[in-house]
Coordinates of C-alpha atoms in Angstrom, one line a residue:
X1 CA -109.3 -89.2 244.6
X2 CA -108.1 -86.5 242.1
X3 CA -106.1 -83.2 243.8
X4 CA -105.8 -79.4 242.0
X5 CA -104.7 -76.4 243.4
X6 CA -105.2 -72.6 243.0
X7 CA -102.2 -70.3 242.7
X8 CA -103.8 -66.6 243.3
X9 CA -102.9 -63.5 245.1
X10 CA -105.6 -61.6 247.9
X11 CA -107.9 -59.6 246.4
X12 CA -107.9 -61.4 242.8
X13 CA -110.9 -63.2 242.3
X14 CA -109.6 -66.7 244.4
X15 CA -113.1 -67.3 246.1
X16 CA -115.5 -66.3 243.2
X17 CA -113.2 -69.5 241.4
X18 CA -113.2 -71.6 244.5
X19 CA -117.1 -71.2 244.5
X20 CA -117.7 -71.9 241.1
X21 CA -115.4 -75.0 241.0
X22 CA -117.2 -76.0 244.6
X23 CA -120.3 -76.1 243.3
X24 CA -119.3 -78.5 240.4
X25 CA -120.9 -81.6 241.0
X26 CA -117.9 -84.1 241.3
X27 CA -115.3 -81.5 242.6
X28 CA -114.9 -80.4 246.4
X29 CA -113.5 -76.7 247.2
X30 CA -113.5 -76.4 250.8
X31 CA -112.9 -72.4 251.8
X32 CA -109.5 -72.3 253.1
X33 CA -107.7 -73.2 256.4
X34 CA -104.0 -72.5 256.1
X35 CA -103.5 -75.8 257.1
X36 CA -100.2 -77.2 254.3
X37 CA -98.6 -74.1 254.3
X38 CA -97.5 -73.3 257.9
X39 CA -96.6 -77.2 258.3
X40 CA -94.7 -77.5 254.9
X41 CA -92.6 -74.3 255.2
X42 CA -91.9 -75.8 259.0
X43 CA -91.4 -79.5 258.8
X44 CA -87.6 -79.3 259.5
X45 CA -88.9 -77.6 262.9
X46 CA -90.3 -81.1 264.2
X47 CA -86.9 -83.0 263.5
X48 CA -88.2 -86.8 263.0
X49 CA -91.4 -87.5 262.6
X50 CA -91.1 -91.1 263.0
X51 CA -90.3 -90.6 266.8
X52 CA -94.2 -90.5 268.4
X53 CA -93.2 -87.6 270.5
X54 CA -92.3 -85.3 267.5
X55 CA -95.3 -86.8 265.1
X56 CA -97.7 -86.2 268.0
X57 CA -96.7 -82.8 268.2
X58 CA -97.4 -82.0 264.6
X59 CA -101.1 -84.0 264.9
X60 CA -101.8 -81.7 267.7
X61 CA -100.5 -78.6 265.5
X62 CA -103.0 -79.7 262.4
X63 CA -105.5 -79.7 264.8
X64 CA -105.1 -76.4 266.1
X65 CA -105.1 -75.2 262.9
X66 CA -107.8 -77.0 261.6
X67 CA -110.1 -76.1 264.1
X68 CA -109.0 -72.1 264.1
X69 CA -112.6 -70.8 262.9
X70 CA -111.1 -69.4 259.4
X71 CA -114.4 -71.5 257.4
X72 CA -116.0 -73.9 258.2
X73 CA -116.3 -77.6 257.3
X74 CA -118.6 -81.1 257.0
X75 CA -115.5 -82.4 259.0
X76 CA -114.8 -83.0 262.3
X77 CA -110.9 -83.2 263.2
X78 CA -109.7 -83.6 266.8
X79 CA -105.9 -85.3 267.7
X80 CA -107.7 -88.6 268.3
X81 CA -109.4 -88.5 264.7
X82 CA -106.3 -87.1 263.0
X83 CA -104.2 -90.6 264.4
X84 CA -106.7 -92.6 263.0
X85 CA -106.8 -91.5 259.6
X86 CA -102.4 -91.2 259.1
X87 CA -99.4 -93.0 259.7
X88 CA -96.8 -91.9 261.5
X89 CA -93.8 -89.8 259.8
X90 CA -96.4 -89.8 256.8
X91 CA -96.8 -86.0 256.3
X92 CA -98.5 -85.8 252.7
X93 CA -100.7 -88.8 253.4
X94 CA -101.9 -86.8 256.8
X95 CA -102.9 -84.0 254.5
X96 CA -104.4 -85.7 251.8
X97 CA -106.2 -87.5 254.7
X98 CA -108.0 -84.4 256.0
X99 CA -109.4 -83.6 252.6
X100 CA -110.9 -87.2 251.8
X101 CA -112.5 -86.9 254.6
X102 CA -114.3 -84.1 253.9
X103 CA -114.4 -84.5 249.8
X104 CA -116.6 -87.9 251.1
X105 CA -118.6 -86.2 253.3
X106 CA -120.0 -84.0 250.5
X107 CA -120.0 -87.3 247.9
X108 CA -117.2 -85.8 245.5
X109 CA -114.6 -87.0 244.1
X110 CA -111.8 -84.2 243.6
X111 CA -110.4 -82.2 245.6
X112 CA -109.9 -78.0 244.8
X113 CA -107.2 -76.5 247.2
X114 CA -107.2 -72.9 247.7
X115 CA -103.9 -71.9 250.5
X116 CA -101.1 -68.9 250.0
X117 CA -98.9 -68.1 249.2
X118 CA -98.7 -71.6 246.8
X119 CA -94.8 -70.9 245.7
X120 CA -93.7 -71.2 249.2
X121 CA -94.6 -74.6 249.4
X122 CA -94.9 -76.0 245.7
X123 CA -92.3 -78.4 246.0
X124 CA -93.9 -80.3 249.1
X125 CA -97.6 -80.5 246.6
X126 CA -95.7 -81.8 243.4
X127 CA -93.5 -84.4 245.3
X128 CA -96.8 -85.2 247.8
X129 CA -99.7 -84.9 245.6
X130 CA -97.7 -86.7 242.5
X131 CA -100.7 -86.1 239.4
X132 CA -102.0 -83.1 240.4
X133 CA -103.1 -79.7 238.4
X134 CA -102.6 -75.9 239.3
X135 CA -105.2 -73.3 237.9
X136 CA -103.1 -70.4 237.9
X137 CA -105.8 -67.1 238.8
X138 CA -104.2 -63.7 237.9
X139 CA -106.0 -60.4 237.7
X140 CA -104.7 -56.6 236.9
X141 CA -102.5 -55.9 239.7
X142 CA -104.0 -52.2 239.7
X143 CA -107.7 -53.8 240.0
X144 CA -106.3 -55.7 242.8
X145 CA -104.2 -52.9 244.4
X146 CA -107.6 -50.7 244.2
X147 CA -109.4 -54.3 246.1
X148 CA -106.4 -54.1 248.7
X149 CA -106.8 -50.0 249.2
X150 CA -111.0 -50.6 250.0
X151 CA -110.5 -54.0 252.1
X152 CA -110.5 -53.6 255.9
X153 CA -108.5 -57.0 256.2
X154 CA -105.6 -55.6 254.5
X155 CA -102.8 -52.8 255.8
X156 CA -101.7 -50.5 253.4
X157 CA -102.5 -48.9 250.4
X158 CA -102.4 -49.2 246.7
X159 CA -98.0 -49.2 246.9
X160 CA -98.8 -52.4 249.6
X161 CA -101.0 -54.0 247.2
X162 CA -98.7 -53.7 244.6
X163 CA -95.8 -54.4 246.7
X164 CA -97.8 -58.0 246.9
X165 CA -99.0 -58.4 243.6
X166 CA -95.3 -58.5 241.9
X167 CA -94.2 -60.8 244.9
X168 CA -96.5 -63.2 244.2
X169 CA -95.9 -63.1 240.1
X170 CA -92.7 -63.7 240.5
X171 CA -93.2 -66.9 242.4
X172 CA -96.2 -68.0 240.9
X173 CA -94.0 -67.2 236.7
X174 CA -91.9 -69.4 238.1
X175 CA -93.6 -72.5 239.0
X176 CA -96.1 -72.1 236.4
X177 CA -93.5 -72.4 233.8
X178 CA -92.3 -75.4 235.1
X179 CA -95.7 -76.9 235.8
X180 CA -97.5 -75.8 232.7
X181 CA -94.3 -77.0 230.7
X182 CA -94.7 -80.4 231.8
X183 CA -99.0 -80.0 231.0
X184 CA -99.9 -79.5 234.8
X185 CA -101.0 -75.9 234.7
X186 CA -103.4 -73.4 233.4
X187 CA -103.3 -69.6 233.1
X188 CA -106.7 -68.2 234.1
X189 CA -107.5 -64.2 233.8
X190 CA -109.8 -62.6 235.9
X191 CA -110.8 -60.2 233.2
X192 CA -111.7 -63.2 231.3
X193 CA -113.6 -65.0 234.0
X194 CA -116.0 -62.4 234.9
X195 CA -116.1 -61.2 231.0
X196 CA -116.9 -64.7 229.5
X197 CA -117.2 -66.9 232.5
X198 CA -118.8 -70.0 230.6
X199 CA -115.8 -70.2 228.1
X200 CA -113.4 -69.9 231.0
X201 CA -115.1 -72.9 232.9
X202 CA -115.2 -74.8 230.2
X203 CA -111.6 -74.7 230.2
X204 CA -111.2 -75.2 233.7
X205 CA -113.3 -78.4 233.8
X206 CA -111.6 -79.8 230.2
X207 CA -108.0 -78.9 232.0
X208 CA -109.5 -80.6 235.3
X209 CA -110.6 -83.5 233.3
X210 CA -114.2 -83.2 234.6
X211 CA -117.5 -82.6 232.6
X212 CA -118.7 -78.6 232.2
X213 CA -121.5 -78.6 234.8
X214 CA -124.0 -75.9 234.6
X215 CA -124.6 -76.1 238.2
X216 CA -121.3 -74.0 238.9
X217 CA -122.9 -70.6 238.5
X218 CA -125.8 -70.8 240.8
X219 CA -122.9 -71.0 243.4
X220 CA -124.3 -67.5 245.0
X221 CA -127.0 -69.9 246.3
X222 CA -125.3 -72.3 247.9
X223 CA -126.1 -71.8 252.1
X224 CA -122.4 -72.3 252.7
X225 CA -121.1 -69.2 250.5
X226 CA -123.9 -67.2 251.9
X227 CA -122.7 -68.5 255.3
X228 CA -119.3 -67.3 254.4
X229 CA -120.3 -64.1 252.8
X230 CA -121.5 -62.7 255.7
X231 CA -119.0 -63.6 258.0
X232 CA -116.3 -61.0 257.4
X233 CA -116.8 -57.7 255.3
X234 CA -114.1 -58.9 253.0
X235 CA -116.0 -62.0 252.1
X236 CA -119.1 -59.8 251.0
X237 CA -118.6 -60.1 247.3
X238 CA -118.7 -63.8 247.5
X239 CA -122.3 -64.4 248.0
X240 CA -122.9 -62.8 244.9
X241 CA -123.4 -63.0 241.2
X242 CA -120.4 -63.1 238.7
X243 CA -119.4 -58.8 238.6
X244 CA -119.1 -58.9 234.6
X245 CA -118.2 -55.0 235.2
X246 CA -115.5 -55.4 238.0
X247 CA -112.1 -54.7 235.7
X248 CA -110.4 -51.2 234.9
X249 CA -112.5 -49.8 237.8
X250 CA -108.8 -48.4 239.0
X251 CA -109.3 -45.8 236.0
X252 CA -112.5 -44.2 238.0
X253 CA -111.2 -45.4 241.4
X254 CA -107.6 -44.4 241.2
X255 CA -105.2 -41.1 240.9
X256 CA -103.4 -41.0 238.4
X257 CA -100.5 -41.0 240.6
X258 CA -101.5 -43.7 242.3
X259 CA -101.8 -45.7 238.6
X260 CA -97.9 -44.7 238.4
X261 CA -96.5 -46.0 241.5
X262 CA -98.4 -49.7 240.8
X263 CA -96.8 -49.7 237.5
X264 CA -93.5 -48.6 238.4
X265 CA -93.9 -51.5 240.9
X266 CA -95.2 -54.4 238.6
X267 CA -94.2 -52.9 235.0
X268 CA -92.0 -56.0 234.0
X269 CA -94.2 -59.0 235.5
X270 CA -97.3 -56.8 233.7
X271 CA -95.9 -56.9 230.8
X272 CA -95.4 -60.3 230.6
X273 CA -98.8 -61.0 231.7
X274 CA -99.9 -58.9 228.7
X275 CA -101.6 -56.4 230.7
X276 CA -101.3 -52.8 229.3
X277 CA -99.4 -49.8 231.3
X278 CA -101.1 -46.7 231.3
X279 CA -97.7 -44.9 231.0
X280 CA -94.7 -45.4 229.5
X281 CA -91.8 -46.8 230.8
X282 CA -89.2 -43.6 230.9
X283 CA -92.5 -41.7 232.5
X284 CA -92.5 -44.0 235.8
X285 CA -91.3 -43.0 239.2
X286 CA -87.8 -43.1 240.1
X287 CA -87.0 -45.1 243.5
X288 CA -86.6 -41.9 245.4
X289 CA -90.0 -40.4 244.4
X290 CA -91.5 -44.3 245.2
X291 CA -90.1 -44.2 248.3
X292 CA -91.5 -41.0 249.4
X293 CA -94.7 -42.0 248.2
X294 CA -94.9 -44.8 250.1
X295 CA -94.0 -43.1 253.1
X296 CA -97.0 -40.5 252.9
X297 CA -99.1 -43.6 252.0
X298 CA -98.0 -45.4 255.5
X299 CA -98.9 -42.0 257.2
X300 CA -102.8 -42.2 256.0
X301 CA -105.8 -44.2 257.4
X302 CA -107.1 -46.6 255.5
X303 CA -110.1 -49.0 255.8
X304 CA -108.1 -51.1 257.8
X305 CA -109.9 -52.6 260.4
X306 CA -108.1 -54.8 262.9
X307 CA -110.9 -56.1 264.5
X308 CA -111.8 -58.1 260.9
X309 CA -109.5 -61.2 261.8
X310 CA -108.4 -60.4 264.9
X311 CA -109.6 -63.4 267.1
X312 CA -108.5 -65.5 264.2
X313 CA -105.0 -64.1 263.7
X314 CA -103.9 -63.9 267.5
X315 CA -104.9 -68.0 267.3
X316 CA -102.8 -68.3 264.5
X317 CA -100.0 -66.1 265.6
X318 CA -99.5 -68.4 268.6
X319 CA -100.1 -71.5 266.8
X320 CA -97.2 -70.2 264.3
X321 CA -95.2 -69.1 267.8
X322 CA -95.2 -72.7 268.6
X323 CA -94.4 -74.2 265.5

C-alpha cells in the first residue's frame, strides 16, 4: 500500500484536490478526520505505550476521534476493531492500519491523506510512513483571506486569514524544501489547477507514480462528495465543477485597504511563492496602523457562524481536554 499527503492551508482549494485524487481509480482520499495530528503532537502525553494501560488509552482516544462525525467512511472502527488490526506500542502501524482498512474497502491501492496543520507533525509521517510523497497545495493568500472573510466556519476577517496563510507558509517552505530536495515533494498552485487542471493532474499522477485517469474530473458526481457538499455551508463548493474563474476575485471582492494589510502580512513568503503584490513594499502598513486595523476588524461581524461545527468541535475539544 502506497501513502501521500497534502500540505494545504483552509480555504485553498484542499478538497477540490482531495476529490479529484479520490476519484482516481487506484488511489483512496478519504475526507478528513484529524485523526494523526492530535495523537502525533501528544504522544509524549501517554508515557509508554507498551504498558496495556497507557496503549489502551490511546485505542480508546483514535476511536473517539474516529468516530467524531467530521466525514464519513466505508469503515467501521470501535476499541475492539482498533486491537485487532495494531500491535501494542506500534503507533505508525495503528495509523497506517485505519487507512488499509478503508483504502480495501473501496478496492484501491494508495492512500491520499488530507490532515492540518501537516508541519506540526511532519516528522512523525517521514520517520512512520518511510516512502511517502507530499503534494504541496498553495493558493494566493489574498484569494484565500477573501474565502476566510465569506466562510461561516472561520472567525475573523481578511488580517485572520492572512495571519494563517503566512503561518502555514512558513511551515509548510520548510518541509517542502527538505522533502522536495530529497524528490518527495511537489509544488502545486491553485491558480494553476483550476486554470489548466488536466496539465496539473497529469503531474500529480506522474509525481504519484500512478496512470492519468480521466475519471478524476467527474468527481462532482461521486454520491459521497455530494453527500459531503451539503453537509456544512463551507463544504458547498465541493460538489461542484472545477471554478476555472475563482483567482484575483479579491480585486472585485476586496478594499483596497484590505489588499494592503494581507500583503503587509505575507509580503516575503508571497514573494517567494512568486505571487505579485499589488503595492510596493515601502507603501505597506506600518505595525501600528496593522494593529489598529486589526482591532476594528475584531470589532465587526462577520459570517461567522458558530453553529457550523459546533456539535463537532465541543466533541473534539473534550477529546483534546483528555488527551
Amino acid at each position: 500500500m502506497k501513502f501521500s499527503f497534502l500540505m494545504y492551508s483552509d480555504r485553498s482549494g484542499s478538497n477540490l484536490l482531495k476529490n479529484m485524487i479520490d476519484n482516481h481509480e487506484n488511489i483512496c482520499a478519504p475526507y478528513t478526520k484529524q485523526i494523526i495530528n492530535p495523537i502525533a503532537r501528544n504522544l509524549f502525553r501517554y508515557q509508554n505505550l507498551n504498558d496495556q494501560k497507557n496503549w489502551n488509552t490511546l485505542l480508546e482516544d483514535v476511536t473517539n476521534l474516529y468516530n467524531a462525525n467530521l466525514s464519513s467512511w466505508k469503515t467501521e472502527i470501535d476499541f475492539k476493531k482498533l486491537k485487532s488490526i495494531s500491535t501494542k506500542g506500534e503507533v505508525g502501524e495503528l495509523i497506517k492500519s485505519i487507512y488499509i482498512e478503508e483504502a480495501k474497502l473501496n478496492n484501491k491501492n494508495h492512500v491520499f491523506i488530507k490532515e492540518s496543520p501537516m508541519y506540526e507533525f511532519t516528522l512523525f509521517l517521514t520517520e512512520n510512513f518511510i516512502d511517502s510523497k507530499f503534494i504541496y497545495l498553495v493558493r494566493d493568500p489574498r484569494d484565500m483571506a477573501l474565502s476566510w472573510k465569506k466562510s461561516p466556519s472561520h472567525i475573523g476577517g481578511v488580517i485572520e486569514g492572512a495571519k494563517r496563510w503566512k503561518k502555514d507558509q512558513l511551515g509548510f517552505l520548510r518541509d517542502y524544501s527538505i522533502l522536495h530536495h530529497k524528490a518527495r515533494a511537489l509544488k502545486v498552485y491553485y491558480e494553476e489547477l483550476t486554470k489548466t487542471p488536466r496539465n496539473e493532474m497529469k503531474k500529480v499522477c506522474d509525481f504519484l507514480g500512478e496512470r492519468f485517469d480521466e475519471n478524476m474530473f467527474e468527481y462532482h458526481k461521486n454520491e459521497s462528495n455530494k453527500q459531503h457538499a451539503s453537509k456544512f455551508e463551507m463544504w458547498k463548493n465541493t460538489g461542484q465543477e472545477i471554478m476555472r474563474d475563482n483567482s484575483k476575485k479579491y480585486l472585485e471582492e476586496l478594499t483596497k485597504e484590505e489588499i494592503k494589510c494581507i500583503e503587509t502580512i505575507c509580503y516575503p513568503e508571497m514573494c517567494s511563492l512568486k505571487y505579485t503584490p499589488e503595492f510596493d513594499q515601502e507603501d505597506l502598513f506600518s505595525g501600528k496602523e496593522l494593529k489598529n486595523r486589526e482591532i476594528a476588524e475584531n470589532e465587526l461581524q462577520n459570517n461567522y457562524n458558530p453553529n457550523e461545527l459546533s456539535e463537532i468541535n465541543e466533541l473534539k475539544k473534550r477529546i483534546y481536554k483528555r488527551i
